[in-house]
Coordinates of C-alpha atoms in Angstrom, one line a residue:
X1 CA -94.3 37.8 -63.8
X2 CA -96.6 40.9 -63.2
X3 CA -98.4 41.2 -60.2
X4 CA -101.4 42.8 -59.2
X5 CA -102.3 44.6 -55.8
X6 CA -106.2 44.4 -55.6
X7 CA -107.5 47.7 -53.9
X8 CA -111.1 47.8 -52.5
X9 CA -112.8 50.8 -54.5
X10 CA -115.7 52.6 -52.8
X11 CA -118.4 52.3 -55.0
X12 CA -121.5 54.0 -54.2
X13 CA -124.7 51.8 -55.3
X14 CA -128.2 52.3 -56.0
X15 CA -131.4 50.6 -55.8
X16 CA -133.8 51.7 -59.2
X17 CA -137.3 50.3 -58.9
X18 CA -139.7 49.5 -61.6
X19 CA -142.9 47.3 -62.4
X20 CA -142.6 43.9 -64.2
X21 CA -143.8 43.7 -67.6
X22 CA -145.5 40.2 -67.2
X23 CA -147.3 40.9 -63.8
X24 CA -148.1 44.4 -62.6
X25 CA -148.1 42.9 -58.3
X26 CA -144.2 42.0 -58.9
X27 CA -141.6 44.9 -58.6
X28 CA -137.9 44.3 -59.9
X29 CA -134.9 46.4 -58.6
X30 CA -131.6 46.8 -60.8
X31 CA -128.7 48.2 -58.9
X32 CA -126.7 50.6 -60.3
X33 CA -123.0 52.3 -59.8
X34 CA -122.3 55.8 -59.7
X35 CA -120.0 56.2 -62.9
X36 CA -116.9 58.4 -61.4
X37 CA -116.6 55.5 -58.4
X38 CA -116.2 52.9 -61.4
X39 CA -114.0 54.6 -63.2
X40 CA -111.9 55.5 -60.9
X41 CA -111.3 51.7 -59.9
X42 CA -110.7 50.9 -63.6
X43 CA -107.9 53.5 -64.2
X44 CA -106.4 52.3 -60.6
X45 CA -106.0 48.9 -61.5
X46 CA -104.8 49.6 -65.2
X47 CA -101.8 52.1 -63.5
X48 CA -101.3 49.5 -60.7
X49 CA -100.6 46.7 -63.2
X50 CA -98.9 48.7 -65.7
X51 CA -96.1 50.0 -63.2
X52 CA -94.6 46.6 -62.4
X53 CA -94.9 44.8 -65.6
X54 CA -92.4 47.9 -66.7
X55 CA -90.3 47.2 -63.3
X56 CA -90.4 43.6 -64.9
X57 CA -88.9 44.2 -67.8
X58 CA -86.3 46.5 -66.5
X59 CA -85.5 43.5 -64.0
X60 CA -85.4 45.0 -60.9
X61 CA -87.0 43.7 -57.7
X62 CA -87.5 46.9 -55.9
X63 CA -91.2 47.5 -57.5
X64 CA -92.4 43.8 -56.3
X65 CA -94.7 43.5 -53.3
X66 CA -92.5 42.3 -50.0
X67 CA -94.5 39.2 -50.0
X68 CA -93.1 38.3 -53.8
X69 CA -89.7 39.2 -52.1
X70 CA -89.8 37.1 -49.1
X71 CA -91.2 34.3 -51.3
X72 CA -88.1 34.4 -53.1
X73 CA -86.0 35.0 -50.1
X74 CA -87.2 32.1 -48.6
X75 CA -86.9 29.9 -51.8
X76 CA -82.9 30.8 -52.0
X77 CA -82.5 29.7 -48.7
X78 CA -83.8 26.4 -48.8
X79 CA -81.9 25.6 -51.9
X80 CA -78.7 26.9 -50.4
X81 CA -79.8 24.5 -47.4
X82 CA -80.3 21.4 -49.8
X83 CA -77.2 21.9 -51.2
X84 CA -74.9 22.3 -48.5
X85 CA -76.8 18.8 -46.8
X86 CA -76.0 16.8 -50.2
X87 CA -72.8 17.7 -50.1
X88 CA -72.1 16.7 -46.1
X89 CA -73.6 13.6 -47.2
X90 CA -71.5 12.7 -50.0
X91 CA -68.1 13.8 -47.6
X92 CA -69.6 11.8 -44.9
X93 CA -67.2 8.7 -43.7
X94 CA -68.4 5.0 -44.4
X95 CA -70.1 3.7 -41.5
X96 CA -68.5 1.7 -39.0
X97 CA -69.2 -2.1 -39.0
X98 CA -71.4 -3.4 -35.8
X99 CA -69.4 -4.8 -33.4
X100 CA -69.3 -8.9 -33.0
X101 CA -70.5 -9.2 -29.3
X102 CA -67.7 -11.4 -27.6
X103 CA -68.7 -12.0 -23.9
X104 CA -72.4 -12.7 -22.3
X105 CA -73.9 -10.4 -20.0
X106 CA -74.2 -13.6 -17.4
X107 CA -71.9 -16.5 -18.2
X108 CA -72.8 -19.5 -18.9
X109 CA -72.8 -22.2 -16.2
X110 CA -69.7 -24.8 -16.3
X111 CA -71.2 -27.8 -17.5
X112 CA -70.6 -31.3 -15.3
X113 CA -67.9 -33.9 -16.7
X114 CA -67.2 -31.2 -19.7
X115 CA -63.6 -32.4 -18.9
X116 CA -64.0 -35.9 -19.4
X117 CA -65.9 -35.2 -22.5
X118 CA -63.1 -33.0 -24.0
X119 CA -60.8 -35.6 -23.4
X120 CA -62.7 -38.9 -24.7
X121 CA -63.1 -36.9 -27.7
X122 CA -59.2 -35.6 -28.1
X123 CA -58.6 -39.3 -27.7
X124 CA -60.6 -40.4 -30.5
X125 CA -59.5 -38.0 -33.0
X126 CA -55.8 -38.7 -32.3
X127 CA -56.8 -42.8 -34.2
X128 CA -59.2 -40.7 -36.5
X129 CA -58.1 -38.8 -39.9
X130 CA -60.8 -37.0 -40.9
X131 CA -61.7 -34.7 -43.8
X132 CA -60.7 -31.5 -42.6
X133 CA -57.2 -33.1 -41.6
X134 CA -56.1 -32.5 -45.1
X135 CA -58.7 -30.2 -46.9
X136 CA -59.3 -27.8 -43.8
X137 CA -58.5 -24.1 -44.5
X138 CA -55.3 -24.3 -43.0
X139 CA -54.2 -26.3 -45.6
X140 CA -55.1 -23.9 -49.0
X141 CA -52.1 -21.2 -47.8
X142 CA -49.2 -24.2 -47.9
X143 CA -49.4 -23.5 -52.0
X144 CA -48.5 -20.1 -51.5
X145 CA -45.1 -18.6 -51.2
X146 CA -46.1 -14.6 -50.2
X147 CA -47.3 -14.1 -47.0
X148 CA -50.1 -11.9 -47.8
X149 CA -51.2 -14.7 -50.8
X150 CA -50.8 -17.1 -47.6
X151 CA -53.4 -15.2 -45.7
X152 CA -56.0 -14.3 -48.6
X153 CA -55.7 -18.0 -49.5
X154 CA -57.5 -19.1 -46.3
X155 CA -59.7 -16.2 -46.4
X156 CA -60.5 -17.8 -49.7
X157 CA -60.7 -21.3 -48.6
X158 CA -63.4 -20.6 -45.5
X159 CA -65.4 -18.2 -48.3
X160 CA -66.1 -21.2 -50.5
X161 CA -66.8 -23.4 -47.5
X162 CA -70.2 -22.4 -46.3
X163 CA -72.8 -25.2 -47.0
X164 CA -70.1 -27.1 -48.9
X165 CA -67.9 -30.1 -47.9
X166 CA -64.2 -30.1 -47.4
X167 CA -63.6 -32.4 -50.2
X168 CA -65.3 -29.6 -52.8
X169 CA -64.2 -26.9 -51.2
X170 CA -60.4 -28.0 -51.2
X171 CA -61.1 -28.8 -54.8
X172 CA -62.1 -25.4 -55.6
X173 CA -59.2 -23.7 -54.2
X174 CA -57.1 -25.6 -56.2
X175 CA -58.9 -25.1 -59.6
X176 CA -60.0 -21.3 -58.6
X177 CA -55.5 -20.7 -58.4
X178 CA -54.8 -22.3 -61.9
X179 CA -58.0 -20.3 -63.5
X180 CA -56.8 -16.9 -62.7
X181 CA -52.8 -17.5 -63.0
X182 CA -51.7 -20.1 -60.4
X183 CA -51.6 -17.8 -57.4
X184 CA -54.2 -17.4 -55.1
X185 CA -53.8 -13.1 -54.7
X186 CA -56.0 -9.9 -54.1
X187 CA -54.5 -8.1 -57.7
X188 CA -55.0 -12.1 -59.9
X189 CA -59.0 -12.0 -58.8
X190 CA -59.6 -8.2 -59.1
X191 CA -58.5 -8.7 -62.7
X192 CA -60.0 -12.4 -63.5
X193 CA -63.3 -12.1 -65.2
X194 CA -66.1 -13.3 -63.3
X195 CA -67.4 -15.9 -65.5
X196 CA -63.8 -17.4 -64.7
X197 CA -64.4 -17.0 -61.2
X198 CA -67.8 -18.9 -61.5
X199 CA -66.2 -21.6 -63.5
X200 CA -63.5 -22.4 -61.6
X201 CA -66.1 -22.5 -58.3
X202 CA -69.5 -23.9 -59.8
X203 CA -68.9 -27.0 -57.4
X204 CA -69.6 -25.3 -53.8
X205 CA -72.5 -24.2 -52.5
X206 CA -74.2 -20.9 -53.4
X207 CA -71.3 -20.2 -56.2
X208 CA -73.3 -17.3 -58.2
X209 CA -73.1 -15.5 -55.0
X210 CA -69.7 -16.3 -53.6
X211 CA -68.6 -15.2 -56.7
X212 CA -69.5 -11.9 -56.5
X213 CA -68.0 -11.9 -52.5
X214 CA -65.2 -12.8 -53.8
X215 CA -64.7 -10.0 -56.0
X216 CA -66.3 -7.2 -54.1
X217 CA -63.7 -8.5 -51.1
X218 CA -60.8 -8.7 -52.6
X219 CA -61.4 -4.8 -53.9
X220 CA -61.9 -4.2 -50.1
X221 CA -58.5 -5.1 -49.1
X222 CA -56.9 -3.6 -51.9
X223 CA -58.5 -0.5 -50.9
X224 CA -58.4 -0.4 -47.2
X225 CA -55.9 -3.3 -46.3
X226 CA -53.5 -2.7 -48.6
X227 CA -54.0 -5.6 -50.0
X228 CA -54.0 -8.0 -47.1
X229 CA -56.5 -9.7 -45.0
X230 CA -57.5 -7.3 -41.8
X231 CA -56.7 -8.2 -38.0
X232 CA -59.6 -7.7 -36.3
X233 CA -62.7 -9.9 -36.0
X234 CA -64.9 -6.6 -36.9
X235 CA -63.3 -5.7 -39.7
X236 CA -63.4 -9.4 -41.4
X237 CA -66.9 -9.3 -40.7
X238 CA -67.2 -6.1 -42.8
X239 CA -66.0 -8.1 -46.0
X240 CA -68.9 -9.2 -48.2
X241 CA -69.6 -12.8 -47.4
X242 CA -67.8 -13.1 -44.0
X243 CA -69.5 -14.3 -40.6
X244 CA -67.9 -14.7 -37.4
X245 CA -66.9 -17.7 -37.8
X246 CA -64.9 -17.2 -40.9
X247 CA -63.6 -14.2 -39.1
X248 CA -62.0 -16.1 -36.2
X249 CA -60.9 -19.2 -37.8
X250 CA -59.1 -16.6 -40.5
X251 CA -57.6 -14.9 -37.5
X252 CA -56.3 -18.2 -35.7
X253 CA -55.0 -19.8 -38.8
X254 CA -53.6 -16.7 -41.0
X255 CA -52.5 -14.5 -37.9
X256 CA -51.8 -16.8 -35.2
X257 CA -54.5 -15.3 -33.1
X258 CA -57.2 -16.7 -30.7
X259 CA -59.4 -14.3 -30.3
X260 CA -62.6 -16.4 -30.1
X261 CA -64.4 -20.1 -31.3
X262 CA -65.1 -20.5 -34.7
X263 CA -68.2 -22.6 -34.5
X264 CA -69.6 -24.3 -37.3
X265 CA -72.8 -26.7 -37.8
X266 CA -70.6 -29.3 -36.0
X267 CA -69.7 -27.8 -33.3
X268 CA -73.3 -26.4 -33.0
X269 CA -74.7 -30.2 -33.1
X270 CA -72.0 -32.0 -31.1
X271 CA -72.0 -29.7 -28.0
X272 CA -76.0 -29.4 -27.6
X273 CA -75.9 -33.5 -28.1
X274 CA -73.8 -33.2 -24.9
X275 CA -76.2 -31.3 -23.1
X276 CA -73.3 -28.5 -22.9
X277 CA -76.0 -25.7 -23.1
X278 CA -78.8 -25.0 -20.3
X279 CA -81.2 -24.6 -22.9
X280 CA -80.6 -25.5 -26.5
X281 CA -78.9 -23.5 -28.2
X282 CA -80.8 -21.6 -31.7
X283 CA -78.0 -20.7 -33.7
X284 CA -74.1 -20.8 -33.8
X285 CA -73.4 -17.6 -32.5
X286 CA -75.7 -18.4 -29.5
X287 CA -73.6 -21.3 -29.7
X288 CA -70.0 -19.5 -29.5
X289 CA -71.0 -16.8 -26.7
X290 CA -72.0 -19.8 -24.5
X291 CA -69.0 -21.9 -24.6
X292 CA -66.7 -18.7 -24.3
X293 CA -67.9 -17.9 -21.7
X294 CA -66.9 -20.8 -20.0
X295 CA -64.5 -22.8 -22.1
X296 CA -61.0 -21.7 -20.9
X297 CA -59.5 -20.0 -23.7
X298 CA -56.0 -21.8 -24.7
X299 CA -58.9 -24.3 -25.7
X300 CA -61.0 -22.1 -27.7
X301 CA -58.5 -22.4 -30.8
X302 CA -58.2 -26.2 -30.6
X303 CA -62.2 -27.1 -30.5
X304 CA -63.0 -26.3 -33.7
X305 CA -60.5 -28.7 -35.6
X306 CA -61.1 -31.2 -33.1
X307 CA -65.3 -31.8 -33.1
X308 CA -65.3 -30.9 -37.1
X309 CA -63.2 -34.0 -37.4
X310 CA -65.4 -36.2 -34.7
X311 CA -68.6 -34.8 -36.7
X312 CA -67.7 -35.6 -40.2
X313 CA -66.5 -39.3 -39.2
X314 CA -68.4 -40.2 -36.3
X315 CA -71.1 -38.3 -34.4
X316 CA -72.8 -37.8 -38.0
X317 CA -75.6 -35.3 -38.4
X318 CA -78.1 -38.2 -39.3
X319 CA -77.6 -42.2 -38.1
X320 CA -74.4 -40.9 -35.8
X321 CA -72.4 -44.3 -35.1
X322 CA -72.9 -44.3 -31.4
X323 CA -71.5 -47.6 -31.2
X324 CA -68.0 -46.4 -32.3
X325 CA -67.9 -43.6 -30.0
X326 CA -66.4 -44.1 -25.9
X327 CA -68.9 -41.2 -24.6
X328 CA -71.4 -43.7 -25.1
X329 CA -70.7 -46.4 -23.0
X330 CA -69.1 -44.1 -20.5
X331 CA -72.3 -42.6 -20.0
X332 CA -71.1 -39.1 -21.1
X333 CA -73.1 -38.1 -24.1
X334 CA -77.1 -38.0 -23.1
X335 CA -78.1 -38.3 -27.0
X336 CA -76.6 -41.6 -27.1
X337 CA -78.7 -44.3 -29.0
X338 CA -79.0 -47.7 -28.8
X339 CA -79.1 -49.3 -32.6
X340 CA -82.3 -50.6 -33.2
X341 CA -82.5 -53.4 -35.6
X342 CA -85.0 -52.6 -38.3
X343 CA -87.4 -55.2 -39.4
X344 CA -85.7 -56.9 -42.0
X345 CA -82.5 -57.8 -40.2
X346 CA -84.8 -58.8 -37.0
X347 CA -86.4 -61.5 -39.9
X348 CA -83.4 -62.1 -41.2
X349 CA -81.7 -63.0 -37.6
X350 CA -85.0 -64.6 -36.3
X351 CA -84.6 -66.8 -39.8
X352 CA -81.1 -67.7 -38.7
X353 CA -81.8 -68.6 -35.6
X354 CA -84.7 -71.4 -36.8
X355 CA -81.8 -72.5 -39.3
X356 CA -79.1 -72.6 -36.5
X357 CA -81.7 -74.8 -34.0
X358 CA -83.2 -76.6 -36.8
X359 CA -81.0 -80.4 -37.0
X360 CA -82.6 -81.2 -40.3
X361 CA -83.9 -84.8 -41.2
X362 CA -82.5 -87.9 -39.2
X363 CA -80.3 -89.9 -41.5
X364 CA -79.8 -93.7 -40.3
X365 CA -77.5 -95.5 -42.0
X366 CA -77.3 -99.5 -41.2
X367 CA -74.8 -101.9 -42.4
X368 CA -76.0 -105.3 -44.0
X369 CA -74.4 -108.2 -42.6
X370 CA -74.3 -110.4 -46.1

């Protein structure tokens, strides 16, 4: 690149006057250089430019103007300073999970007769099997004989059953372990395809996606759990596809530990139908902090089990069958409703009722005396 230093000349100029050919009252003026100052510019402008296009082509900087130099300086340095950024990036450690809040900043109030409540409903289950007494997570590790197949197997199991019932959820355990080589483990569905994957799942809810959880989880605990399902509630919740929920019922059933309420859309319903919230509660979570904070704790790993049964049987998410259930006529439950007859059965029983009074003709029967 040649550059050029412009240099102001002094020129000395002047003015020549002279009459207009086509009107004598106008006078033009034409100014003029002295010849030495112009040629003197000229010839310093042709050295000028002439000296570094030759320092150009020898390819030394020395001849450039500073400002060239810092120019370049100043480029070097900022793409040493890119470089060197990129490269923290890249080296930079994953970022740590957000922590699952576990306590409120005020607890929540004790609410009144919670006890009897608890109770009533502890006594029902005990007549009641329900659903997730044979198809609940903690039954998907009993087909396994490793430990660590044991544990992924319930992590598996409470995957599958978000927005999905037990019945289809237990069903595609079963069919997801013969699919990819009759063992639920981390290696058999790394190395399954995923169309077998979505095959062996299409039942549940939301398969297309929990198929690709399912994947991208079990290469997260073959790379940072050795192959095993984590111990901490924050870590579970790192996985692709785990909530809090998963994360402590996975913790209470595969580890043994109770470490906080897995609440579900059961739990949700059943304990703002008892009025066990202040305020109703908006979500599950909001749901959980609530009751742990007053709840005492050898109970918190109990509850779930207990009102996911008494939901899926009895206190049903639409037309719950208040008529079965104790905590109605012991006044404990302030949702409880009284079954209305619609208006067909209140024809059909007014109907009976006209039959039942109604004696029908009078029949007389004589005898003839012959």
């Amino acid at each position: 690149m040649s550059a050029i230093r412009r240099v102001a000349s002094e020129r000395v100029t002047r003015l020549s006057a002279k009459s207009s050919p086509y009107h004598t009252a106008v006078t033009l003026y034409d100014a003029q250089d002295t010849p030495g100052a112009s040629t003197t510019r000229r010839q310093t402008r042709r050295v000028k430019r002439e000296n570094v296009e030759l320092n150009d082509q020898e390819g030394s900087n020395d001849a450039l103007p500073a400002a060239v130099k810092k120019r370049k300086a100043k480029a070097k340095v900022v793409k040493t300073a890119t470089s060197v950024t990129t490269t923290e990036t890249k080296s930079r450690s994953p970022k740590k999970p957000k922590a699952i809040p576990q306590s409120l900043d005020v607890p929540h109030p004790t609410p009144e007769r919670w006890k009897e409540a608890y109770n009533a409903i502890k006594e029902m289950r005990s007549r009641i099997t329900a659903p997730v007494d044979t198809m609940g997570c903690d039954q998907a590790q009993w087909k396994e004989q490793d430990p660590k197949n044991r544990r992924f197997a319930t992590l598996i199991s409470l995957m599958l059953s978000s927005q999905t019932k037990d019945e289809v959820t237990d069903a595609a355990v079963a069919k997801l372990r013969i699919a990819i080589g009759g063992s639920l483990s981390v290696d058999a569905v790394i190395a399954a395809e995923e169309a077998t994957v979505s095959e062996a799942i299409s039942k549940v809810g939301f398969w297309r996606r929990k198929t690709q959880y399912i994947k991208q989880a079990a290469q997260r605990l073959r790379d940072d759990f050795d192959s095993d399902v984590p111990k901490t509630v924050d870590e579970l919740c790192s996985l692709p596809g785990v909530g809090p929920k998963m994360a402590f019922l996975a913790l209470q059933v595969a580890w043994n530990l109770n470490l906080g309420i897995g609440v579900d859309v059961h739990v949700h319903r059943i304990t703002n139908r008892l009025g066990w919230h202040q305020r109703p509660t908006k979500n599950p979570e909001e749901t959980r902090l609530n009751l742990q904070s007053w709840l005492p704790k050898e109970l918190h790993g109990e509850i779930n089990h207990m009102l996911v049964g008494f939901g899926q049987t009895v206190c049903l998410p639409v037309g719950p069958k208040c008529d079965l259930c104790t905590l109605s006529s012991a006044g404990l439950c302030p949702s409880a409703q009284t079954k209305k007859l619609s208006k067909r059965d209140s024809r059909n029983s007014a109907s009976t009722s006209r039959v039942e009074l109604d004696p029908g003709p009078k029949v007389e029967i004589e005898v003839e005396n012959s």
